[in-house]
Amino acid sequence: NGNRLDAAKRQGSRFTSGQAAVNVTATSSRQDVRVACPSGTLSRVVLRWETTFPGDTLFLGDHWERGYGDLQWRFLQPERIMPWYFAAHHAASRRTFMAGVKTQPAALCFWMVDGSGVSLWLDFRNGGGPSRLGDREIAAATIVSLAAEEETPMAALTRFCGLMCPKARLAAAPVCGNNNWYYAYGRDFDADAMRRDAAFLADISSGHKNRPYCVIDAGWTPGSVCPGGPWTAGDARRFPDMPGLAADMKKMDVRPGIWFRPTALMTITDRRLLRAGPVSAREKPLDLTLPENLVLIHDDTNRLRSWGYELIKHDFSTYDILGKWGY
């Protein structure tokens, strides 16, 4: 509650501390966590289970948005943050225990394991500051767990991911193709360069039923490369006809894709900005608590789709919201 870490009083499945209340409702397959804080501000809630693991247990955690070369099994590290879920594998007994939260919680959730127990942190902060829940009771997270024996960790984790996300929204076929960032780096390319990329991609994928994406990365807008925008048209000199370019790619039998940074817009200078840019004044992240900014992002996304682009690479969202990179 606020910036304090208070022990809670328990009455059955309800825990209260200061101005906050946490309800943990357990069934045979899950624990539902609901949080209320009607008269104060809320930063974090910590749930704690007292338990121990054998000393030679290895632990694996997920990541906030993507791995940065650090998704690995490690021995116990009490300070280690394991976002979303963790797995504990004991090779000698061939046992794997996993605990996590179902996808789409209402908090940023991470696990920590130490020598005497397991903690689940629910972070409710908004842009780095506490949230004001008012009269709302938040369905914060649904906790699930799985204990597997005589099963490889990979097989156990595969089953467990099915518990955390029972209705995964997956692409109909594997996503493949090319992206021009890794040779153009947002500079010195135009619509004709993208047509050459599309022709090359069509040639090397000829005969495959699963058609590849040809992605136009940063640099197609009138603005500077990564702050970017506006997303209403391409650069008049280099990308005069964005719908026409998408149509040309489709004629070559590749699928058009495009990059944009929906959560920042360098052309906005008014109160709709969250703050000064995390790195420089050129970067202008949008305040996503404002309905008009959500409408703007919806309209920008819909525009790219209406132009004919079938894959949208949205970038920088975590960075713009939190002011820090994913790690």
CSV table of C-alpha atoms in Angstrom, one decimal:
chain,number,residue,atom,x,y,z
A,1,ASN,CA,0.0,0.0,0.0
A,2,GLY,CA,1.7,3.2,-1.2
A,3,ASN,CA,5.4,2.8,-0.6
A,4,ARG,CA,5.1,0.7,2.6
A,5,LEU,CA,5.5,-3.0,3.0
A,6,ASP,CA,3.1,-4.0,5.7
A,7,ALA,CA,2.2,-7.4,7.1
A,8,ALA,CA,-1.4,-8.3,6.6
A,9,LYS,CA,-4.0,-9.5,9.0
A,10,ARG,CA,-5.9,-12.6,7.8
A,11,GLN,CA,-9.5,-13.6,8.1
A,12,GLY,CA,-10.1,-16.8,6.1
A,13,SER,CA,-9.2,-16.0,2.5
A,14,ARG,CA,-9.2,-12.2,3.1
A,15,PHE,CA,-6.0,-10.3,4.0
A,16,THR,CA,-6.1,-6.6,5.1
A,17,SER,CA,-3.3,-4.1,5.7
A,18,GLY,CA,-3.8,-0.4,6.2
A,19,GLN,CA,-6.1,0.7,3.3
A,20,ALA,CA,-5.8,-2.4,1.1
A,21,ALA,CA,-7.6,-5.7,1.1
A,22,VAL,CA,-6.5,-8.8,-0.8
A,23,ASN,CA,-8.8,-11.8,-1.4
A,24,VAL,CA,-7.3,-15.1,-2.4
A,25,THR,CA,-9.9,-17.6,-3.5
A,26,ALA,CA,-8.6,-21.2,-4.0
A,27,THR,CA,-10.1,-24.0,-6.0
A,28,SER,CA,-8.6,-27.4,-6.9
A,29,SER,CA,-6.8,-25.9,-10.0
A,30,ARG,CA,-6.0,-22.3,-9.2
A,31,GLN,CA,-6.0,-19.3,-6.8
A,32,ASP,CA,-7.8,-16.1,-7.8
A,33,VAL,CA,-6.3,-12.9,-6.4
A,34,ARG,CA,-8.5,-9.8,-6.1
A,35,VAL,CA,-7.3,-6.5,-4.7
A,36,ALA,CA,-9.1,-3.4,-3.4
A,37,CYS,CA,-7.7,-0.1,-2.1
A,38,PRO,CA,-10.6,2.3,-2.0
A,39,SER,CA,-9.1,5.2,0.0
A,40,GLY,CA,-5.4,5.2,-0.8
A,41,THR,CA,-2.8,4.5,-3.4
A,42,LEU,CA,-1.4,1.0,-4.3
A,43,SER,CA,2.0,0.1,-5.5
A,44,ARG,CA,2.6,-3.6,-4.7
A,45,VAL,CA,1.1,-6.7,-3.1
A,46,VAL,CA,3.4,-9.6,-2.0
A,47,LEU,CA,2.1,-13.1,-1.5
A,48,ARG,CA,4.3,-15.5,0.5
A,49,TRP,CA,4.5,-19.3,0.8
A,50,GLU,CA,6.9,-20.9,3.3
A,51,THR,CA,8.6,-23.9,1.7
A,52,THR,CA,12.0,-25.3,0.8
A,53,PHE,CA,13.7,-27.0,-2.1
A,54,PRO,CA,16.6,-29.4,-2.1
A,55,GLY,CA,19.9,-27.6,-2.3
A,56,ASP,CA,20.8,-28.9,-5.8
A,57,THR,CA,17.5,-27.7,-7.3
A,58,LEU,CA,17.8,-25.6,-10.5
A,59,PHE,CA,15.4,-22.7,-11.2
A,60,LEU,CA,14.2,-21.2,-14.5
A,61,GLY,CA,12.3,-18.0,-14.9
A,62,ASP,CA,10.6,-16.2,-17.8
A,63,HIS,CA,11.2,-12.5,-18.9
A,64,TRP,CA,9.1,-9.4,-19.0
A,65,GLU,CA,8.9,-9.1,-22.8
A,66,ARG,CA,11.7,-11.2,-24.4
A,67,GLY,CA,14.9,-12.9,-23.5
A,68,TYR,CA,18.2,-10.9,-23.5
A,69,GLY,CA,20.5,-13.9,-23.5
A,70,ASP,CA,19.6,-14.6,-19.8
A,71,LEU,CA,16.9,-17.3,-19.9
A,72,GLN,CA,18.7,-20.1,-18.1
A,73,TRP,CA,18.6,-22.7,-15.4
A,74,ARG,CA,20.5,-21.5,-12.3
A,75,PHE,CA,21.0,-22.6,-8.7
A,76,LEU,CA,19.1,-20.7,-6.0
A,77,GLN,CA,19.6,-16.9,-6.1
A,78,PRO,CA,17.3,-15.2,-3.6
A,79,GLU,CA,17.6,-11.8,-5.3
A,80,ARG,CA,16.7,-13.2,-8.8
A,81,ILE,CA,13.5,-11.8,-10.3
A,82,MET,CA,11.5,-14.4,-12.4
A,83,PRO,CA,8.7,-12.7,-14.3
A,84,TRP,CA,5.3,-14.4,-14.8
A,85,TYR,CA,6.4,-17.9,-13.7
A,86,PHE,CA,9.2,-20.1,-12.4
A,87,ALA,CA,10.2,-23.7,-12.7
A,88,ALA,CA,12.2,-25.7,-10.1
A,89,HIS,CA,13.8,-28.9,-11.3
A,90,HIS,CA,15.5,-31.5,-9.2
A,91,ALA,CA,17.4,-33.9,-11.4
A,92,ALA,CA,18.1,-36.6,-8.8
A,93,SER,CA,14.3,-37.2,-8.2
A,94,ARG,CA,13.2,-36.2,-11.7
A,95,ARG,CA,10.7,-33.8,-10.2
A,96,THR,CA,9.8,-30.4,-11.7
A,97,PHE,CA,7.5,-27.9,-9.8
A,98,MET,CA,6.1,-24.9,-11.6
A,99,ALA,CA,4.1,-21.9,-10.4
A,100,GLY,CA,2.9,-18.9,-12.4
A,101,VAL,CA,0.1,-16.6,-13.3
A,102,LYS,CA,-2.3,-16.9,-16.2
A,103,THR,CA,-1.8,-14.6,-19.1
A,104,GLN,CA,-3.4,-11.2,-19.0
A,105,PRO,CA,-3.1,-10.4,-15.3
A,106,ALA,CA,-3.9,-6.9,-14.1
A,107,ALA,CA,-0.4,-6.4,-12.6
A,108,LEU,CA,3.2,-7.0,-13.5
A,109,CYS,CA,3.9,-10.2,-11.7
A,110,PHE,CA,7.2,-11.8,-10.7
A,111,TRP,CA,8.4,-14.6,-8.4
A,112,MET,CA,11.3,-14.8,-6.1
A,113,VAL,CA,12.6,-17.9,-4.3
A,114,ASP,CA,14.8,-17.9,-1.3
A,115,GLY,CA,16.0,-20.5,1.3
A,116,SER,CA,12.8,-20.5,3.2
A,117,GLY,CA,10.0,-19.7,0.8
A,118,VAL,CA,8.5,-18.4,-2.4
A,119,SER,CA,7.2,-14.9,-3.0
A,120,LEU,CA,4.9,-13.6,-5.7
A,121,TRP,CA,5.1,-9.8,-6.3
A,122,LEU,CA,2.1,-8.1,-7.9
A,123,ASP,CA,3.2,-4.6,-9.1
A,124,PHE,CA,0.3,-2.2,-9.7
A,125,ARG,CA,2.3,0.9,-10.4
A,126,ASN,CA,1.3,3.1,-13.3
A,127,GLY,CA,4.3,4.6,-15.1
A,128,GLY,CA,6.4,4.2,-12.0
A,129,GLY,CA,4.0,5.8,-9.5
A,130,PRO,CA,1.3,4.2,-7.4
A,131,SER,CA,-2.2,3.5,-8.8
A,132,ARG,CA,-5.5,4.8,-7.5
A,133,LEU,CA,-8.0,2.0,-7.5
A,134,GLY,CA,-10.9,4.0,-6.1
A,135,ASP,CA,-14.0,1.9,-5.7
A,136,ARG,CA,-12.7,-0.8,-8.1
A,137,GLU,CA,-11.8,-4.3,-7.0
A,138,ILE,CA,-9.1,-5.5,-9.3
A,139,ALA,CA,-9.0,-9.1,-10.5
A,140,ALA,CA,-5.2,-9.0,-10.2
A,141,ALA,CA,-4.0,-12.5,-11.2
A,142,THR,CA,-4.9,-16.1,-11.4
A,143,ILE,CA,-2.2,-18.4,-9.9
A,144,VAL,CA,-1.7,-21.9,-11.3
A,145,SER,CA,0.9,-24.6,-10.4
A,146,LEU,CA,1.9,-28.0,-11.6
A,147,ALA,CA,4.1,-30.7,-10.1
A,148,ALA,CA,5.5,-33.2,-12.6
A,149,GLU,CA,7.4,-36.4,-12.0
A,150,GLU,CA,9.3,-38.7,-14.4
A,151,GLU,CA,9.0,-36.1,-17.1
A,152,THR,CA,11.6,-34.0,-18.8
A,153,PRO,CA,11.5,-30.3,-17.8
A,154,MET,CA,10.7,-29.3,-21.4
A,155,ALA,CA,7.6,-31.6,-21.5
A,156,ALA,CA,6.5,-30.4,-18.0
A,157,LEU,CA,6.9,-26.7,-19.0
A,158,THR,CA,5.0,-27.3,-22.2
A,159,ARG,CA,2.1,-28.7,-20.2
A,160,PHE,CA,2.3,-25.8,-17.7
A,161,CYS,CA,2.3,-23.2,-20.4
A,162,GLY,CA,-1.0,-24.7,-21.5
A,163,LEU,CA,-2.4,-24.0,-18.0
A,164,MET,CA,-1.2,-20.4,-18.0
A,165,CYS,CA,-2.6,-19.8,-21.5
A,166,PRO,CA,-5.3,-22.3,-22.3
A,167,LYS,CA,-6.4,-20.4,-25.4
A,168,ALA,CA,-3.2,-19.1,-27.1
A,169,ARG,CA,-3.7,-16.7,-30.0
A,170,LEU,CA,-1.2,-18.2,-32.4
A,171,ALA,CA,-0.5,-17.4,-36.0
A,172,ALA,CA,-2.1,-19.8,-38.5
A,173,ALA,CA,1.4,-20.8,-39.8
A,174,PRO,CA,5.0,-20.1,-38.8
A,175,VAL,CA,6.0,-16.5,-39.2
A,176,CYS,CA,9.0,-16.2,-41.5
A,177,GLY,CA,10.4,-13.6,-43.9
A,178,ASN,CA,12.9,-10.7,-43.9
A,179,ASN,CA,13.2,-7.3,-42.2
A,180,ASN,CA,15.3,-4.5,-43.7
A,181,TRP,CA,16.5,-3.0,-40.4
A,182,TYR,CA,19.6,-5.2,-40.3
A,183,TYR,CA,21.1,-3.7,-43.4
A,184,ALA,CA,19.4,-0.3,-43.7
A,185,TYR,CA,19.2,0.6,-40.0
A,186,GLY,CA,16.5,3.1,-40.9
A,187,ARG,CA,18.5,5.1,-43.4
A,188,ASP,CA,19.1,5.4,-47.1
A,189,PHE,CA,16.3,3.2,-48.4
A,190,ASP,CA,13.1,3.8,-50.3
A,191,ALA,CA,10.1,2.1,-51.8
A,192,ASP,CA,12.1,0.7,-54.8
A,193,ALA,CA,14.6,-0.8,-52.3
A,194,MET,CA,11.6,-2.6,-50.6
A,195,ARG,CA,10.4,-3.8,-54.0
A,196,ARG,CA,13.8,-5.3,-54.6
A,197,ASP,CA,13.7,-7.0,-51.1
A,198,ALA,CA,10.3,-8.4,-51.9
A,199,ALA,CA,11.5,-9.8,-55.3
A,200,PHE,CA,14.5,-11.4,-53.7
A,201,LEU,CA,12.4,-12.9,-50.9
A,202,ALA,CA,9.8,-14.2,-53.4
A,203,ASP,CA,12.6,-15.9,-55.4
A,204,ILE,CA,14.2,-17.7,-52.5
A,205,SER,CA,10.9,-18.9,-51.1
A,206,SER,CA,9.4,-20.0,-54.4
A,207,GLY,CA,7.3,-23.1,-54.1
A,208,HIS,CA,6.6,-22.8,-50.4
A,209,LYS,CA,2.9,-22.7,-49.4
A,210,ASN,CA,3.7,-20.6,-46.3
A,211,ARG,CA,4.3,-17.2,-47.8
A,212,PRO,CA,6.9,-15.0,-46.1
A,213,TYR,CA,6.6,-11.4,-44.8
A,214,CYS,CA,8.6,-8.6,-46.2
A,215,VAL,CA,8.8,-6.0,-43.4
A,216,ILE,CA,9.5,-2.3,-43.9
A,217,ASP,CA,11.3,-1.2,-40.7
A,218,ALA,CA,11.9,2.2,-39.2
A,219,GLY,CA,12.7,5.0,-41.6
A,220,TRP,CA,9.7,5.1,-43.9
A,221,THR,CA,8.0,8.1,-42.1
A,222,PRO,CA,8.7,11.8,-42.6
A,223,GLY,CA,10.0,12.1,-39.0
A,224,SER,CA,13.3,10.9,-37.6
A,225,VAL,CA,14.0,7.2,-37.5
A,226,CYS,CA,13.0,5.9,-34.1
A,227,PRO,CA,10.9,8.6,-32.4
A,228,GLY,CA,9.1,8.5,-35.7
A,229,GLY,CA,5.7,9.5,-37.0
A,230,PRO,CA,3.3,10.8,-37.9
A,231,TRP,CA,1.9,7.5,-39.0
A,232,THR,CA,-0.5,9.1,-41.5
A,233,ALA,CA,1.7,8.8,-44.7
A,234,GLY,CA,5.1,7.8,-45.8
A,235,ASP,CA,8.0,10.2,-46.5
A,236,ALA,CA,6.8,12.1,-49.6
A,237,ARG,CA,10.0,11.7,-51.5
A,238,ARG,CA,11.0,8.1,-50.6
A,239,PHE,CA,7.6,6.5,-49.9
A,240,PRO,CA,5.0,8.4,-51.8
A,241,ASP,CA,2.4,5.6,-51.9
A,242,MET,CA,2.3,3.2,-49.0
A,243,PRO,CA,-0.9,1.4,-50.1
A,244,GLY,CA,0.6,1.0,-53.6
A,245,LEU,CA,3.8,-0.5,-52.1
A,246,ALA,CA,1.8,-3.0,-50.1
A,247,ALA,CA,-0.1,-4.0,-53.2
A,248,ASP,CA,3.1,-4.4,-55.3
A,249,MET,CA,4.5,-6.8,-52.6
A,250,LYS,CA,1.3,-8.9,-52.7
A,251,LYS,CA,1.7,-9.1,-56.5
A,252,MET,CA,5.1,-10.7,-55.9
A,253,ASP,CA,3.5,-13.2,-53.6
A,254,VAL,CA,5.0,-12.0,-50.4
A,255,ARG,CA,3.1,-10.6,-47.4
A,256,PRO,CA,3.7,-6.9,-46.6
A,257,GLY,CA,4.8,-6.0,-43.1
A,258,ILE,CA,5.6,-2.6,-41.5
A,259,TRP,CA,7.2,-1.1,-38.4
A,260,PHE,CA,5.9,1.6,-36.2
A,261,ARG,CA,6.2,3.0,-32.6
A,262,PRO,CA,2.6,3.5,-31.5
A,263,THR,CA,3.3,4.7,-28.0
A,264,ALA,CA,5.4,7.8,-29.0
A,265,LEU,CA,4.7,10.6,-31.5
A,266,MET,CA,7.3,13.3,-32.1
A,267,THR,CA,4.7,15.7,-33.6
A,268,ILE,CA,2.8,16.0,-30.2
A,269,THR,CA,3.9,18.7,-27.8
A,270,ASP,CA,0.9,19.1,-25.5
A,271,ARG,CA,-0.4,17.5,-22.3
A,272,ARG,CA,-0.9,14.2,-24.1
A,273,LEU,CA,2.8,13.4,-23.5
A,274,LEU,CA,3.8,11.3,-20.5
A,275,ARG,CA,6.9,13.2,-19.7
A,276,ALA,CA,10.2,14.3,-21.3
A,277,GLY,CA,11.7,11.5,-23.3
A,278,PRO,CA,13.7,8.8,-21.4
A,279,VAL,CA,16.9,9.5,-23.4
A,280,SER,CA,16.4,12.8,-25.2
A,281,ALA,CA,13.9,15.5,-25.7
A,282,ARG,CA,13.2,14.1,-29.2
A,283,GLU,CA,11.5,11.1,-27.7
A,284,LYS,CA,7.9,11.9,-26.8
A,285,PRO,CA,6.0,9.0,-25.2
A,286,LEU,CA,2.3,9.2,-25.0
A,287,ASP,CA,0.4,9.1,-21.7
A,288,LEU,CA,-1.6,5.9,-22.2
A,289,THR,CA,-4.0,6.8,-19.3
A,290,LEU,CA,-5.6,9.3,-21.6
A,291,PRO,CA,-8.5,8.0,-23.7
A,292,GLU,CA,-7.7,10.2,-26.6
A,293,ASN,CA,-4.2,8.6,-26.9
A,294,LEU,CA,-5.7,5.2,-27.0
A,295,VAL,CA,-8.0,6.4,-29.8
A,296,LEU,CA,-5.0,7.8,-31.7
A,297,ILE,CA,-3.2,4.4,-31.4
A,298,HIS,CA,-6.3,2.6,-32.6
A,299,ASP,CA,-6.6,4.9,-35.6
A,300,ASP,CA,-2.9,4.7,-36.5
A,301,THR,CA,-3.0,0.9,-36.3
A,302,ASN,CA,-6.2,0.7,-38.3
A,303,ARG,CA,-4.7,2.9,-41.0
A,304,LEU,CA,-1.6,0.7,-41.5
A,305,ARG,CA,-4.0,-2.3,-41.8
A,306,SER,CA,-6.2,-0.4,-44.3
A,307,TRP,CA,-3.1,0.2,-46.4
A,308,GLY,CA,-2.7,-3.5,-46.8
A,309,TYR,CA,0.0,-4.4,-44.3
A,310,GLU,CA,-0.6,-7.8,-42.8
A,311,LEU,CA,2.1,-7.8,-40.1
A,312,ILE,CA,2.7,-4.8,-37.8
A,313,LYS,CA,5.9,-4.7,-35.8
A,314,HIS,CA,5.2,-2.4,-32.9
A,315,ASP,CA,8.3,-1.3,-31.1
A,316,PHE,CA,9.5,0.5,-28.0
A,317,SER,CA,6.2,0.0,-26.1
A,318,THR,CA,7.7,-1.2,-22.8
A,319,TYR,CA,10.4,1.5,-23.0
A,320,ASP,CA,7.9,4.3,-23.6
A,321,ILE,CA,5.5,3.2,-20.8
A,322,LEU,CA,8.2,2.5,-18.1
A,323,GLY,CA,11.1,4.6,-19.2
A,324,LYS,CA,13.4,1.6,-19.1
A,325,TRP,CA,14.4,-1.2,-21.4
A,326,GLY,CA,12.9,-4.7,-20.9
A,327,TYR,CA,15.7,-6.1,-18.8
